[in-house]
Amino acid sequence: MIKQFLAGLLVLIFATSIASAETFDAIKSDYLLLRNTDTEVTRTAEWQATANRFEQYAQKDLKKPHAASALYHAALIYSELFRKLETKFFLTRSLELFESVPRDYPGHELADDALVRLGNLQLFDKKDKKAARRSYQEVVYAYPDSDMFLVAKEKLNLLEHGKLPSRRIETKEKQKGIPLIVIDPGHGGEDTGAVGGDKLMEKDVVLDIGLRLSKLLEQDPSYQVRMTRRSDVFIPLKQRTEIANDFEADLFVSLHINASKSKSVTGIETYYLDNTNEQGSQKLAERENQFYASQGDGGDLNFILSDLIQSAKLDDSIALANQIQTELIKHMKTQWGKTVDLGVKRAPFYVLVGAHMPCVLVELYFINNRNDEKKLANSEFRQDLAEALYKGVARFIQTHKPS
């Protein structure tokens, strides 16, 4: 452990010398790549170096636009390192940085997230219930309109009743003969996905649509449903299909919001896993895959094996994609008028790699199109998207029995 720590310090010294010339986006891109390719936090020196890069970026000018975000991400890394190495320094530093975000940047979009993370560390790692309660209460009183308000309120409620909050992990066994659908809201946590001009985040939109779709499926006894995430958490790409495989799912539907260099582009498109020479599909896959690379973890081999597995499911994946696309276009045209049908396409999305069942990735409109962003922020619009997705899944299952 000491050797690991010393090795990390050497990397930190090097990182410090180059941090001043780095952009926040470049550091965050490397961080998300690390999170996707080292889910067990084995390359601890790289994690330490990345945390140091975030800190150096922020400390050079604490008033720069991304300074608070940089400190927040450094705190996240230190908390992961503490869980891996159990070195007290990492816990202390994580607590200090999480505390600094709401203190030095009150009202920042990550202030409420930092307070909840701070409370969790105080509760589970420091075993300090009073401090944790204060952190959760600050979210409730200072950030009543934030996405962490209900999370903090729930944890306070559980604390008051003497029960420690815990992560919800869906472990219900699959019922034989009843189709099980896994819904995968893309991105999450520190991976915001695409962001609109009015700061609407892809991760929030697809989570809400996914929860609405889950509710529709749960209300129908003909289906079982699971989700890769039910809250704003980061799930590595590789783990998403692993979750579906563990559940022995019959279908896997990954939800995303599109983005384009042109702010006038609009429409819906649905993808299945396959290689393609089509430039637009390749670029979209590159954007969705940008925080994942093989990095020596067998990624290329996994892709080849996945292609073999999916070849047996390809016809069903194409049929599922067509059914979902058809219902989305039909329903949204009926409810909201003109809807551009961008069609069913193929692309090599990593999030679909390794799936043992028919799987698709749906891109629902364009978040950087002002009209689309305004609609995507609308609760009724999201509900209609969920209902259209439900119809697409239901129509497919009517003609394809679960294995």
Coordinates of C-alpha atoms in Angstrom, one line a residue:
M1 CA 0.0 0.0 0.0
I2 CA 2.9 2.3 0.8
K3 CA 4.5 1.6 -2.6
Q4 CA 1.2 2.4 -4.3
F5 CA 1.0 5.7 -2.3
L6 CA 4.6 6.7 -3.2
A7 CA 4.0 5.8 -6.9
G8 CA 0.9 8.0 -6.8
L9 CA 2.9 10.9 -5.4
L10 CA 5.4 10.8 -8.3
V11 CA 2.5 10.9 -10.7
L12 CA 1.0 13.8 -8.8
I13 CA 4.2 15.8 -9.1
F14 CA 4.2 15.3 -12.9
A15 CA 0.5 16.1 -13.1
T16 CA 1.0 19.4 -11.2
S17 CA 3.4 20.6 -13.8
I18 CA 1.0 20.3 -16.7
A19 CA -2.3 21.1 -14.9
S20 CA -2.1 24.8 -15.5
A21 CA -2.4 24.3 -19.3
E22 CA -5.3 21.9 -19.1
T23 CA -9.0 22.6 -19.6
F24 CA -11.7 21.3 -17.3
D25 CA -13.3 19.3 -20.1
A26 CA -10.0 17.6 -20.9
I27 CA -9.5 16.5 -17.3
K28 CA -13.2 15.4 -16.9
S29 CA -12.9 13.4 -20.1
D30 CA -9.9 11.5 -18.8
Y31 CA -11.7 11.0 -15.5
L32 CA -14.8 9.5 -17.1
L33 CA -12.6 7.3 -19.2
L34 CA -10.9 6.1 -16.1
R35 CA -14.2 5.4 -14.3
N36 CA -15.4 3.3 -17.3
T37 CA -12.3 1.3 -17.7
D38 CA -11.1 0.8 -14.1
T39 CA -14.3 0.1 -12.2
E40 CA -12.4 -1.6 -9.4
V41 CA -10.1 1.3 -8.9
T42 CA -6.9 -0.8 -9.4
R43 CA -4.9 1.9 -11.1
T44 CA -4.7 4.1 -8.0
A45 CA -1.8 6.2 -9.1
E46 CA -3.9 7.4 -12.1
W47 CA -6.8 8.2 -9.9
Q48 CA -4.6 10.2 -7.5
A49 CA -3.1 12.1 -10.5
T50 CA -6.5 12.9 -11.9
A51 CA -7.7 14.2 -8.5
N52 CA -4.6 16.4 -8.3
R53 CA -5.2 17.7 -11.8
F54 CA -8.8 18.8 -10.8
E55 CA -7.4 20.5 -7.7
Q56 CA -4.7 22.3 -9.6
Y57 CA -7.1 23.5 -12.2
A58 CA -9.4 25.0 -9.5
Q59 CA -6.8 26.4 -7.2
K60 CA -5.2 28.4 -10.0
D61 CA -8.3 30.6 -10.1
L62 CA -11.1 29.7 -7.7
K63 CA -13.4 32.1 -9.5
K64 CA -13.2 30.4 -12.9
P65 CA -16.5 28.9 -14.2
H66 CA -15.6 25.2 -13.6
A67 CA -13.7 25.6 -10.3
A68 CA -16.5 24.3 -8.2
S69 CA -17.1 21.3 -10.5
A70 CA -13.3 20.5 -10.4
L71 CA -13.3 20.5 -6.6
Y72 CA -16.4 18.3 -6.6
H73 CA -14.8 15.8 -8.9
A74 CA -11.6 15.7 -6.9
A75 CA -13.7 15.0 -3.8
L76 CA -15.4 12.1 -5.7
I77 CA -12.0 10.6 -6.6
Y78 CA -10.7 10.9 -3.0
S79 CA -13.8 9.1 -1.7
E80 CA -13.2 6.3 -4.2
L81 CA -9.6 6.0 -3.2
F82 CA -10.5 5.9 0.5
R83 CA -12.8 3.0 -0.1
K84 CA -10.1 1.2 -2.0
L85 CA -7.1 1.9 0.1
E86 CA -8.7 2.9 3.5
T87 CA -6.1 5.7 3.8
K88 CA -7.5 8.3 6.2
F89 CA -6.0 11.2 4.2
F90 CA -8.3 10.4 1.3
L91 CA -11.4 10.5 3.5
T92 CA -10.3 13.8 5.1
R93 CA -9.5 15.4 1.8
S94 CA -12.8 14.2 0.3
L95 CA -14.8 15.7 3.2
E96 CA -12.9 19.0 3.0
L97 CA -13.5 19.4 -0.7
F98 CA -17.2 18.4 -0.6
E99 CA -17.7 20.9 2.2
S100 CA -16.0 23.6 0.2
V101 CA -18.4 23.5 -2.7
P102 CA -21.6 24.7 -0.9
R103 CA -19.5 27.0 1.4
D104 CA -17.5 28.8 -1.3
Y105 CA -20.0 28.4 -4.2
P106 CA -23.5 28.7 -2.6
G107 CA -26.2 28.1 -5.2
H108 CA -23.9 26.2 -7.6
E109 CA -25.7 23.4 -9.4
L110 CA -23.4 20.8 -7.6
A111 CA -23.8 22.4 -4.1
D112 CA -26.7 20.1 -3.2
D113 CA -25.0 17.1 -4.7
A114 CA -21.9 17.9 -2.6
L115 CA -23.9 18.2 0.6
V116 CA -25.6 14.8 0.0
R117 CA -22.2 13.2 -0.7
L118 CA -20.8 14.9 2.4
G119 CA -23.6 13.6 4.5
N120 CA -23.1 10.0 3.2
L121 CA -19.4 10.1 4.1
Q122 CA -20.1 11.5 7.5
L123 CA -22.8 8.9 8.1
F124 CA -21.2 5.7 6.7
D125 CA -17.5 6.4 7.0
K126 CA -17.1 8.8 9.9
K127 CA -20.1 7.3 11.8
D128 CA -21.2 10.9 12.7
K129 CA -25.0 11.0 12.5
K130 CA -25.2 14.6 13.8
A131 CA -22.9 15.9 11.1
A132 CA -24.7 13.9 8.4
R133 CA -28.1 15.2 9.6
R134 CA -26.8 18.8 9.3
S135 CA -25.6 18.2 5.8
Y136 CA -28.9 16.7 4.7
Q137 CA -30.9 19.4 6.4
E138 CA -28.9 22.1 4.6
V139 CA -30.1 20.6 1.3
V140 CA -33.7 20.6 2.5
Y141 CA -33.6 24.2 3.7
A142 CA -31.2 25.9 1.2
Y143 CA -32.0 23.9 -2.0
P144 CA -35.8 23.0 -1.9
D145 CA -36.0 23.0 -5.7
S146 CA -33.0 20.9 -6.3
D147 CA -32.9 17.3 -7.6
M148 CA -31.3 16.2 -4.3
F149 CA -34.2 17.6 -2.2
L150 CA -36.1 14.3 -2.0
V151 CA -33.0 12.3 -1.6
A152 CA -31.9 14.4 1.5
K153 CA -35.5 14.3 2.9
E154 CA -35.6 10.6 2.6
K155 CA -32.3 10.1 4.4
L156 CA -33.4 12.5 7.1
N157 CA -36.6 10.5 7.5
L158 CA -34.7 7.2 7.8
L159 CA -32.2 8.7 10.2
E160 CA -35.1 9.9 12.4
H161 CA -36.6 6.4 12.5
G162 CA -33.2 4.9 13.4
K163 CA -32.6 3.2 10.1
L164 CA -29.6 4.0 8.0
P165 CA -30.2 4.7 4.4
S166 CA -28.8 2.3 1.9
R167 CA -28.5 2.0 -1.9
R168 CA -31.4 0.4 -3.5
I169 CA -30.4 -2.6 -5.5
E170 CA -33.0 -4.5 -7.5
T171 CA -32.6 -8.1 -6.6
K172 CA -36.0 -9.6 -7.3
E173 CA -35.8 -12.9 -9.2
K174 CA -37.2 -13.2 -12.6
Q175 CA -40.6 -14.8 -12.9
K176 CA -40.6 -17.5 -15.6
G177 CA -42.8 -16.9 -18.6
I178 CA -43.2 -13.2 -18.0
P179 CA -41.0 -10.9 -20.2
L180 CA -38.5 -8.9 -18.3
I181 CA -37.4 -5.5 -19.8
V182 CA -34.4 -3.6 -18.6
I183 CA -34.5 0.1 -19.0
D184 CA -31.2 1.9 -19.2
P185 CA -31.4 5.7 -18.7
G186 CA -28.1 6.9 -20.2
H187 CA -25.3 8.7 -18.4
G188 CA -25.9 9.8 -14.8
G189 CA -24.0 11.2 -11.9
E190 CA -20.9 13.2 -13.0
D191 CA -21.6 12.1 -16.6
T192 CA -24.2 14.7 -17.6
G193 CA -24.4 13.6 -21.2
A194 CA -25.4 16.3 -23.7
V195 CA -26.4 19.7 -22.2
G196 CA -28.9 22.2 -23.8
G197 CA -28.6 25.9 -24.2
D198 CA -30.8 26.4 -21.1
K199 CA -28.7 23.9 -19.2
L200 CA -31.1 21.0 -19.4
M201 CA -29.1 17.8 -18.9
E202 CA -29.5 14.6 -20.9
K203 CA -29.0 12.5 -17.8
D204 CA -32.0 14.1 -16.0
V205 CA -34.3 13.9 -18.9
V206 CA -33.7 10.2 -19.7
L207 CA -33.9 9.2 -16.0
D208 CA -37.4 10.9 -15.8
I209 CA -38.6 9.3 -19.0
G210 CA -37.1 5.9 -17.9
L211 CA -38.9 6.1 -14.5
R212 CA -42.2 6.9 -16.3
L213 CA -41.7 4.0 -18.7
S214 CA -40.9 1.7 -15.8
K215 CA -44.1 2.8 -14.0
L216 CA -46.2 2.0 -17.1
L217 CA -44.6 -1.4 -17.4
E218 CA -45.0 -2.2 -13.7
Q219 CA -48.7 -1.4 -13.9
D220 CA -49.1 -4.1 -16.5
P221 CA -48.9 -7.7 -15.0
S222 CA -47.8 -8.9 -18.4
Y223 CA -44.3 -7.5 -17.9
Q224 CA -41.5 -7.4 -15.4
V225 CA -39.1 -4.4 -15.4
R226 CA -35.8 -3.5 -14.0
M227 CA -33.6 -0.4 -14.4
T228 CA -29.9 0.1 -14.5
R229 CA -30.3 3.2 -12.4
R230 CA -33.3 4.9 -10.6
S231 CA -31.4 7.9 -9.4
D232 CA -28.6 10.3 -10.5
V233 CA -25.7 7.9 -10.2
F234 CA -22.8 7.0 -12.5
I235 CA -23.0 3.5 -14.0
P236 CA -20.0 2.4 -16.2
L237 CA -21.0 1.4 -19.7
K238 CA -19.8 -2.1 -19.4
Q239 CA -21.8 -2.7 -16.2
R240 CA -25.1 -1.7 -17.9
T241 CA -25.5 -4.8 -20.1
E242 CA -24.0 -6.9 -17.3
I243 CA -26.9 -5.8 -15.2
A244 CA -29.3 -6.9 -17.9
N245 CA -27.5 -10.3 -18.3
D246 CA -27.6 -10.9 -14.5
F247 CA -31.4 -10.2 -14.6
E248 CA -31.7 -12.6 -17.5
A249 CA -33.6 -9.9 -19.3
D250 CA -35.6 -10.5 -22.5
L251 CA -35.1 -6.9 -23.8
F252 CA -32.6 -4.1 -23.1
V253 CA -33.6 -0.5 -24.0
S254 CA -31.1 2.3 -23.6
L255 CA -32.5 5.9 -23.5
H256 CA -30.6 8.9 -24.7
I257 CA -31.1 12.5 -26.0
N258 CA -29.3 13.5 -29.2
A259 CA -27.1 16.5 -29.9
S260 CA -25.7 17.9 -33.1
K261 CA -23.3 20.7 -34.3
S262 CA -26.3 22.1 -36.1
K263 CA -28.9 23.5 -33.7
S264 CA -31.7 23.1 -36.3
V265 CA -31.6 19.3 -36.4
T266 CA -34.5 17.5 -34.8
G267 CA -36.1 14.1 -34.8
I268 CA -36.0 10.6 -33.3
E269 CA -33.8 7.7 -34.3
T270 CA -33.3 4.1 -32.9
Y271 CA -30.2 2.1 -33.1
Y272 CA -29.2 -1.6 -32.9
L273 CA -25.7 -2.9 -32.4
D274 CA -23.7 -3.5 -35.6
N275 CA -20.8 -1.9 -37.4
T276 CA -21.5 0.8 -40.0
N277 CA -19.8 3.0 -42.6
E278 CA -22.4 5.7 -42.3
Q279 CA -20.7 8.8 -41.1
G280 CA -23.5 10.2 -39.0
S281 CA -24.0 7.0 -37.1
Q282 CA -20.2 6.6 -36.5
K283 CA -20.0 10.1 -35.1
L284 CA -22.9 9.5 -32.7
A285 CA -21.4 6.2 -31.6
E286 CA -18.1 8.0 -31.0
R287 CA -19.8 10.6 -28.8
E288 CA -21.6 8.0 -26.7
N289 CA -18.5 5.8 -26.5
Q290 CA -16.0 8.6 -25.8
F291 CA -15.5 7.7 -22.2
Y292 CA -14.8 4.0 -22.9
A293 CA -11.8 2.3 -24.4
S294 CA -10.4 -1.2 -24.2
Q295 CA -7.3 0.1 -22.2
G296 CA -6.1 -3.5 -22.0
D297 CA -9.2 -4.9 -20.3
G298 CA -10.2 -7.0 -23.2
G299 CA -12.5 -4.4 -24.8
D300 CA -11.8 -5.4 -28.4
L301 CA -12.2 -9.1 -27.7
N302 CA -15.4 -8.4 -25.8
F303 CA -16.7 -6.5 -28.9
I304 CA -15.9 -9.5 -31.1
L305 CA -17.6 -11.9 -28.8
S306 CA -20.5 -9.6 -28.4
D307 CA -20.9 -9.5 -32.2
L308 CA -21.1 -13.3 -32.2
I309 CA -23.7 -13.3 -29.4
Q310 CA -25.7 -10.5 -31.0
S311 CA -25.7 -12.2 -34.4
A312 CA -28.2 -14.7 -33.1
K313 CA -30.3 -11.8 -31.7
L314 CA -29.8 -9.4 -34.6
D315 CA -33.1 -10.0 -36.3
D316 CA -35.0 -9.5 -33.0
S317 CA -33.0 -6.3 -32.3
I318 CA -33.8 -4.9 -35.7
A319 CA -37.5 -5.8 -35.2
L320 CA -37.5 -4.2 -31.7
A321 CA -35.9 -1.1 -33.1
N322 CA -38.4 -0.8 -35.9
Q323 CA -41.4 -1.3 -33.6
I324 CA -40.2 1.3 -31.1
Q325 CA -39.3 3.8 -33.8
T326 CA -42.8 3.3 -35.5
E327 CA -44.7 3.8 -32.2
L328 CA -42.6 6.9 -31.2
I329 CA -43.1 8.6 -34.5
K330 CA -46.8 7.8 -34.7
H331 CA -47.6 8.7 -31.1
M332 CA -45.6 11.9 -31.0
K333 CA -47.0 13.1 -34.3
T334 CA -50.5 12.6 -32.9
Q335 CA -49.8 14.4 -29.7
W336 CA -47.4 17.1 -30.7
G337 CA -47.6 17.5 -34.5
K338 CA -44.7 17.3 -36.9
T339 CA -42.1 14.8 -35.8
V340 CA -39.0 14.0 -38.0
D341 CA -38.4 10.3 -38.5
L342 CA -34.7 9.8 -38.7
G343 CA -35.2 6.1 -39.0
V344 CA -33.7 2.8 -37.7
K345 CA -29.9 2.6 -37.9
R346 CA -27.0 0.5 -36.9
A347 CA -23.9 1.6 -34.9
P348 CA -21.2 0.1 -32.6
F349 CA -22.4 1.5 -29.2
Y350 CA -20.4 0.1 -26.3
V351 CA -23.4 0.3 -24.0
L352 CA -25.0 -2.5 -26.1
V353 CA -21.9 -4.7 -26.2
G354 CA -22.2 -7.9 -24.3
A355 CA -26.0 -8.0 -24.2
H356 CA -27.4 -11.5 -24.4
M357 CA -30.9 -10.3 -25.5
P358 CA -32.4 -8.1 -28.2
C359 CA -31.1 -4.6 -27.4
V360 CA -31.6 -1.1 -28.8
L361 CA -30.5 2.5 -28.1
V362 CA -33.1 5.3 -28.7
E363 CA -32.1 8.9 -29.3
L364 CA -35.1 11.1 -28.4
Y365 CA -34.8 14.5 -30.1
F366 CA -31.9 17.0 -29.9
I367 CA -31.2 18.8 -26.6
N368 CA -29.3 21.6 -28.3
N369 CA -32.3 22.4 -30.6
R370 CA -34.1 25.2 -28.6
N371 CA -37.5 23.9 -29.5
D372 CA -36.7 20.3 -28.7
E373 CA -35.1 21.4 -25.4
K374 CA -38.2 23.3 -24.4
K375 CA -40.4 20.3 -25.1
L376 CA -38.0 17.9 -23.3
A377 CA -38.3 20.0 -20.2
N378 CA -42.1 19.6 -20.4
S379 CA -43.6 16.9 -18.1
E380 CA -46.4 16.0 -20.5
F381 CA -44.0 15.6 -23.4
R382 CA -41.9 13.2 -21.4
Q383 CA -45.0 11.2 -20.4
D384 CA -45.9 10.9 -24.1
L385 CA -42.4 9.7 -24.9
A386 CA -42.7 7.1 -22.2
E387 CA -46.2 6.0 -23.4
A388 CA -44.8 5.7 -27.0
L389 CA -41.9 3.6 -25.8
Y390 CA -44.3 1.4 -23.8
K391 CA -46.4 0.8 -26.9
G392 CA -43.3 -0.1 -28.9
V393 CA -42.1 -2.6 -26.3
A394 CA -45.6 -4.1 -25.9
R395 CA -46.2 -4.5 -29.7
F396 CA -42.8 -6.2 -30.1
I397 CA -43.5 -8.7 -27.2
Q398 CA -46.9 -9.5 -28.7
T399 CA -45.2 -11.2 -31.6
H400 CA -42.0 -12.4 -29.8
K401 CA -42.3 -14.7 -26.9
P402 CA -39.6 -14.6 -24.1
S403 CA -37.1 -17.4 -24.1

